[in-house]
mmCIF file of C-alpha atoms in Angstrom:
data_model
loop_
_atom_site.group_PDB
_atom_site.id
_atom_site.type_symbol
_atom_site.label_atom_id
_atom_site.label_comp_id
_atom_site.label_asym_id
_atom_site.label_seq_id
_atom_site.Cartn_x
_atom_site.Cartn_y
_atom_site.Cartn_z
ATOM 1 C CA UNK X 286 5.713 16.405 3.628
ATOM 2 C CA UNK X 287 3.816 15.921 7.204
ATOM 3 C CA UNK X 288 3.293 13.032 9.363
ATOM 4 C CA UNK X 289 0.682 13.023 11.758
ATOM 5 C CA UNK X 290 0.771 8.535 12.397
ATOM 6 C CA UNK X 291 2.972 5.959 12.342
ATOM 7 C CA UNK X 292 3.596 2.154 12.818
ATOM 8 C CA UNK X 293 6.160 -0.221 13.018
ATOM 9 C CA UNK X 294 5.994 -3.265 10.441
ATOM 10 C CA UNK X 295 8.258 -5.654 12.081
ATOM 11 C CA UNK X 296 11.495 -3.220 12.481
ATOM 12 C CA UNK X 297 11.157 -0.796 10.147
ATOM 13 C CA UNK X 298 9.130 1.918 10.629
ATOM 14 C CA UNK X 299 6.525 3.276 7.877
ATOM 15 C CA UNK X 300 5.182 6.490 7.421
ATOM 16 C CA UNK X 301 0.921 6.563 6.509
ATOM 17 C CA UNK X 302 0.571 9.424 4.179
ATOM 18 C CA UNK X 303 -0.534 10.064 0.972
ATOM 19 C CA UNK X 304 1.600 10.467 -1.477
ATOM 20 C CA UNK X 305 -0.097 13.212 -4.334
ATOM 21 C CA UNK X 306 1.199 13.539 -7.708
ATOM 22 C CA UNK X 307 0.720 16.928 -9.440
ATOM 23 C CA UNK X 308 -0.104 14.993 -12.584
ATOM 24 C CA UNK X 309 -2.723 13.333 -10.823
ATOM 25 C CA UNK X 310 -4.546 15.756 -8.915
ATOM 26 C CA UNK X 311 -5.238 17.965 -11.937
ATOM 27 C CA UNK X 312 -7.302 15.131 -13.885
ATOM 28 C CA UNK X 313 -9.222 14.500 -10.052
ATOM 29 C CA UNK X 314 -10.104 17.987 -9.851
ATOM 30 C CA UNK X 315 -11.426 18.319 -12.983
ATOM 31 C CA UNK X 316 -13.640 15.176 -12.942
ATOM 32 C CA UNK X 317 -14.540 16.429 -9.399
ATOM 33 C CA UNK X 318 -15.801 19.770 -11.242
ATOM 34 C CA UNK X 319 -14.696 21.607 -8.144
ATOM 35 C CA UNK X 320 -14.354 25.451 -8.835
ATOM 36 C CA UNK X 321 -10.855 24.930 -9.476
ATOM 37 C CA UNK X 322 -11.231 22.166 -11.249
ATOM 38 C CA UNK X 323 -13.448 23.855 -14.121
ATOM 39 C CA UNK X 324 -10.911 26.392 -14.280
ATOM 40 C CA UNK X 325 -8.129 24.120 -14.523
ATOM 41 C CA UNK X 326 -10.577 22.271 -17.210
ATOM 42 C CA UNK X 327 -10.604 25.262 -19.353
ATOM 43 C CA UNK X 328 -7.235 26.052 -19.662
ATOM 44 C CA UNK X 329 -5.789 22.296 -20.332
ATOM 45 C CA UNK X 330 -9.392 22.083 -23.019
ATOM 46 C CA UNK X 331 -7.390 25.206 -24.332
ATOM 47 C CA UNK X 332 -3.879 23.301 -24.148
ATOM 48 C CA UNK X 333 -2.192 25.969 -22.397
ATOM 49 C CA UNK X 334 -0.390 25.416 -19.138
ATOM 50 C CA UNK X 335 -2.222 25.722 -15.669
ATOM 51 C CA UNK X 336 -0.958 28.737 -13.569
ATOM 52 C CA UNK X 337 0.658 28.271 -10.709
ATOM 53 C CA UNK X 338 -2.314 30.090 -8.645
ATOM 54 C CA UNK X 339 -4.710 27.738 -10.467
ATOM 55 C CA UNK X 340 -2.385 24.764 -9.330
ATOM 56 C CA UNK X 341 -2.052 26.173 -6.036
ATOM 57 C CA UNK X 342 -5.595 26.014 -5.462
ATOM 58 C CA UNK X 343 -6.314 22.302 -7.137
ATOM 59 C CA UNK X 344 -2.785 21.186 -3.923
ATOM 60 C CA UNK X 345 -4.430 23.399 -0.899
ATOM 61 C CA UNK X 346 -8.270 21.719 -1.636
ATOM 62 C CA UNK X 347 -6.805 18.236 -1.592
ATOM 63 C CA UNK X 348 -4.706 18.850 1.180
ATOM 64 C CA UNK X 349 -7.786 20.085 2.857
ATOM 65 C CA UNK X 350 -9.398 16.570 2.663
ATOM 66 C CA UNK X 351 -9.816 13.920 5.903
ATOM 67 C CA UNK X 352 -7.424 11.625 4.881
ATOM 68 C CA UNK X 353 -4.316 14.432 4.410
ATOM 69 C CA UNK X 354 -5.571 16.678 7.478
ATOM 70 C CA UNK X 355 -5.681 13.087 9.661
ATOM 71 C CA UNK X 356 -2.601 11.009 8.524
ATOM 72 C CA UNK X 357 -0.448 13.574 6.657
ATOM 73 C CA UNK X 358 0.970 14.099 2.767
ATOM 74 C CA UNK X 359 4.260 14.600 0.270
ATOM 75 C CA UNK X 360 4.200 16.036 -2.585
ATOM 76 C CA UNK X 361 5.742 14.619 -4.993
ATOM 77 C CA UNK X 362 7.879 16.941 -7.635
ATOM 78 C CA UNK X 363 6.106 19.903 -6.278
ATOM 79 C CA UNK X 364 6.782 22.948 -6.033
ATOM 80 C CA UNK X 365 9.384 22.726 -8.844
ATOM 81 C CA UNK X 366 9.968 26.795 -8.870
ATOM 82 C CA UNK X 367 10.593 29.318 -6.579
ATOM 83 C CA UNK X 368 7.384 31.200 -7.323
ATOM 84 C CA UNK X 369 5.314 27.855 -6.350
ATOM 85 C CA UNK X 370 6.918 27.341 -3.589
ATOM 86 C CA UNK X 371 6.396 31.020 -2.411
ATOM 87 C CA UNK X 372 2.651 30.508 -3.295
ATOM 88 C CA UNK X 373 2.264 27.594 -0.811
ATOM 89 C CA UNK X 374 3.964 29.380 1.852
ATOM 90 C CA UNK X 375 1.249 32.434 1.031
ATOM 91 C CA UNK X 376 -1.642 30.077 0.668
ATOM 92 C CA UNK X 377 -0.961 28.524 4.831
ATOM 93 C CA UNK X 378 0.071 25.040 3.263
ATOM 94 C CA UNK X 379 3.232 24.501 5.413
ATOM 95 C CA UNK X 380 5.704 21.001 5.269
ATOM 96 C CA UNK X 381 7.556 19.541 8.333
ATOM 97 C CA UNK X 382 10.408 18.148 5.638
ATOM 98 C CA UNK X 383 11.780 18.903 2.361
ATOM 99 C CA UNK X 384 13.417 15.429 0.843
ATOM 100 C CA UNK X 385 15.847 16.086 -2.134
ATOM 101 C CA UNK X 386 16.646 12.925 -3.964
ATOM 102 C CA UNK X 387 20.324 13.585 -4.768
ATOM 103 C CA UNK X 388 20.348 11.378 -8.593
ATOM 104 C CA UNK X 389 23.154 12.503 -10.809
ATOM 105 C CA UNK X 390 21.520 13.669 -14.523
ATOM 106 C CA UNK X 391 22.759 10.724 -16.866
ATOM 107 C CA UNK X 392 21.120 8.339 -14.052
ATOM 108 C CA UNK X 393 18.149 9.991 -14.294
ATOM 109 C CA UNK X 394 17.576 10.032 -17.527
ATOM 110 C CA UNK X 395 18.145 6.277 -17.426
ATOM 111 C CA UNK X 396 15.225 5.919 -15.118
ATOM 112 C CA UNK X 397 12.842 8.148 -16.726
ATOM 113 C CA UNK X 398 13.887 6.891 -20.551
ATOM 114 C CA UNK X 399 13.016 3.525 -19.730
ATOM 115 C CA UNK X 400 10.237 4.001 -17.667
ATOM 116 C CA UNK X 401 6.971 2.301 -19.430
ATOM 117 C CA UNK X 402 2.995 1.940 -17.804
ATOM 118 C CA UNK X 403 0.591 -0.703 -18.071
ATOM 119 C CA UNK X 404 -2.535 0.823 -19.545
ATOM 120 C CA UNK X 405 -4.892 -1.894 -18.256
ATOM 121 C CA UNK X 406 -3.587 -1.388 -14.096
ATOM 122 C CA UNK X 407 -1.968 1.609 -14.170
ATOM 123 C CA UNK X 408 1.289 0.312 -13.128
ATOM 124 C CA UNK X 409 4.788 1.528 -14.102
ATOM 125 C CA UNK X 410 7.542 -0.991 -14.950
ATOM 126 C CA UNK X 411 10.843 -0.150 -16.298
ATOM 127 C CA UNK X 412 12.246 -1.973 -19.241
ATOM 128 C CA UNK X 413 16.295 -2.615 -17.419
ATOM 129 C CA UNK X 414 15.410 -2.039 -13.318
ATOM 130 C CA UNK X 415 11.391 -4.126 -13.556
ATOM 131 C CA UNK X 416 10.772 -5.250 -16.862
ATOM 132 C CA UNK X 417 7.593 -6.656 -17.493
ATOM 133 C CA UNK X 418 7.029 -10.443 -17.089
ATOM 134 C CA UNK X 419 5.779 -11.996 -20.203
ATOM 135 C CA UNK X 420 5.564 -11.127 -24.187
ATOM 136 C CA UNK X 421 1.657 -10.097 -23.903
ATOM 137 C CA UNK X 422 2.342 -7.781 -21.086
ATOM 138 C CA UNK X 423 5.507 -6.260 -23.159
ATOM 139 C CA UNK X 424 2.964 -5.909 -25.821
ATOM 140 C CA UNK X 425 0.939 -3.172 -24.111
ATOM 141 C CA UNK X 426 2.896 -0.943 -22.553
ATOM 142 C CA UNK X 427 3.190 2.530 -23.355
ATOM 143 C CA UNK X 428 5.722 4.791 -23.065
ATOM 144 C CA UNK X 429 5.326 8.709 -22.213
ATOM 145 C CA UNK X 430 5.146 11.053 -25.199
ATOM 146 C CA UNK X 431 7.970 13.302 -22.694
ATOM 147 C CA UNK X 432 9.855 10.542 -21.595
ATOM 148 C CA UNK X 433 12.287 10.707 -24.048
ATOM 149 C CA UNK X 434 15.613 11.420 -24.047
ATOM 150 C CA UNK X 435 15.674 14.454 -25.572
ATOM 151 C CA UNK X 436 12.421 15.858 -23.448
ATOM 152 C CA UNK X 437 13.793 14.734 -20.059
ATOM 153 C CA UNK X 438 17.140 17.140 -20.630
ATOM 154 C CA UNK X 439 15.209 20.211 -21.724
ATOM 155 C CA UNK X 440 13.057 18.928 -17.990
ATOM 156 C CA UNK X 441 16.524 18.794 -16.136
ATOM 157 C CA UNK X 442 17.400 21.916 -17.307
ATOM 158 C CA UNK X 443 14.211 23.730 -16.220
ATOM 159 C CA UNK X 444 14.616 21.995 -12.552
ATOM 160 C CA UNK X 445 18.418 22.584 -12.518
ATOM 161 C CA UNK X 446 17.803 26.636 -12.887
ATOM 162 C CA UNK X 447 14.944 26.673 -10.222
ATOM 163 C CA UNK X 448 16.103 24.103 -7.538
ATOM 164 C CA UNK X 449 18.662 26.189 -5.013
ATOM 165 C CA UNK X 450 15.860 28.834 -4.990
ATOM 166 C CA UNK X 451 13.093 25.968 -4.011
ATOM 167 C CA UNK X 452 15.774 24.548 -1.707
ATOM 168 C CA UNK X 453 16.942 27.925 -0.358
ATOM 169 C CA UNK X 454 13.113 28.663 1.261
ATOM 170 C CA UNK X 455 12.566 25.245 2.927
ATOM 171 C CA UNK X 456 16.543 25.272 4.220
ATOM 172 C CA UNK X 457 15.347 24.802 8.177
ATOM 173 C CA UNK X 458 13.524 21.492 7.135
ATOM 174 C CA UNK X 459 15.570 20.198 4.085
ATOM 175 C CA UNK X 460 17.787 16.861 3.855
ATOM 176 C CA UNK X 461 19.618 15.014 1.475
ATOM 177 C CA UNK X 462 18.992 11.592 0.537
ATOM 178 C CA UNK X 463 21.164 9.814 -1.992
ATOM 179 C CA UNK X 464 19.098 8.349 -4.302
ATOM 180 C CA UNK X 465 21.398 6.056 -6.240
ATOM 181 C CA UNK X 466 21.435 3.636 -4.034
ATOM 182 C CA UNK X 467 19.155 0.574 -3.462
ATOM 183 C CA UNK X 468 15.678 1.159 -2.727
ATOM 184 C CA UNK X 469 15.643 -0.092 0.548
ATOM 185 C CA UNK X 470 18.807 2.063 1.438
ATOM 186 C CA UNK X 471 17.012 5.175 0.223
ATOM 187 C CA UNK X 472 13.969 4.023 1.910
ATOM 188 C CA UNK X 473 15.655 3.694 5.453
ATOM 189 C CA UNK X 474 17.739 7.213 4.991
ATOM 190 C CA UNK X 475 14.481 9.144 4.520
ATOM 191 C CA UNK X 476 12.602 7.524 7.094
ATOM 192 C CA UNK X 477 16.011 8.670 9.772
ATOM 193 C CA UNK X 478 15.712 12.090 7.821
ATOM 194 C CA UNK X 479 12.504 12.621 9.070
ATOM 195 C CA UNK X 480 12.927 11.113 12.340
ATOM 196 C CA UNK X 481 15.805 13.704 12.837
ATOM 197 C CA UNK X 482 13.026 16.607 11.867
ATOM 198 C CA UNK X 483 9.960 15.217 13.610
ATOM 199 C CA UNK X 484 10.993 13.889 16.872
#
């Protein structure tokens, strides 16, 4: 991630930066029809999976925009191998911190197996940590074709094999956060994990 502004909301401090998703900026770029987004269009029209120079390209364009050059960005879940993470280095898209969420497995699996999103807004509720907050609501939510149990292992897997290599090339700006502990705890340890990088 990079942080170019800050504030203070009463005493804790917050970060302004834009948080991208790799699963939402492909769907942007292609309804952008950006040169990398028609290529990314063809291959997910062919339902083959986007290269990592093709995904390169769809990051490095947004991170190119005002609102990332001006107030800074994390990626979220990205880069998940050592060959993306290589590729950003090689494309001039540098991070001032690496954050690694430290979640055992069987927790995570937890989270992401009862993780549900409201069609109509968008927003993500999960059915034991924020479950939704009438019958009607419960009614419409959908669940991810690959968050189930058995998808999220064979996803754990994948990361497990790749994540000392990711971790090994962004060692001089990588900390570890415990993330089974409350949100606000998590919250507070990444903001002094920066602080310690950045200032």
């Amino acid at each position: 991630m990079t942080k170019d502004r800050e504030f203070l909301a009463g005493r804790r401090k917050v970060y302004l930066i834009l948080e991208l998703l790799l699963l939402c900026l492909l769907p942007v770029a292609v309804a952008a029809g950006t040169d990398v987004g028609k290529v990314t269009k063809d291959f997910m029209d062919a339902g083959k999976l986007v290269p990592d120079d093709v995904i390169i390209g769809v990051v490095k364009d947004r991170l190119q925009e005002s609102f990332c050059v001006e107030s800074g960005w994390l990626l979220d879940g990205f880069p998940r191998t050592p060959t993306q993470a290589e590729a950003l280095v090689d494309s001039g898209v540098s991070a001032d911190c690496f954050i690694f969420l430290d979640v055992p497995d069987d927790v995570l699996v937890d989270r992401v197996v009862g993780r549900r999103a409201d069609p109509k807004t968008g927003k993500i509720y999960h059915m034991k940590f924020s479950p939704p907050e009438d019958d009607e609501l419960l009614a419409r939510l959908k669940q991810r074709s690959d968050d189930t149990e058995e998808k999220v292992v064979v996803r754990l897997e994948e990361f497990r094999a790749n994540v000392d290599a990711v971790k090994g090339i962004y060692k001089d700006i990588s900390v570890e956060v415990d993330g089974t502990k409350e949100p606000e705890e998590v919250a507070a340890a990444i903001v002094e994990a920066i602080d310690s990088l950045l200032m």
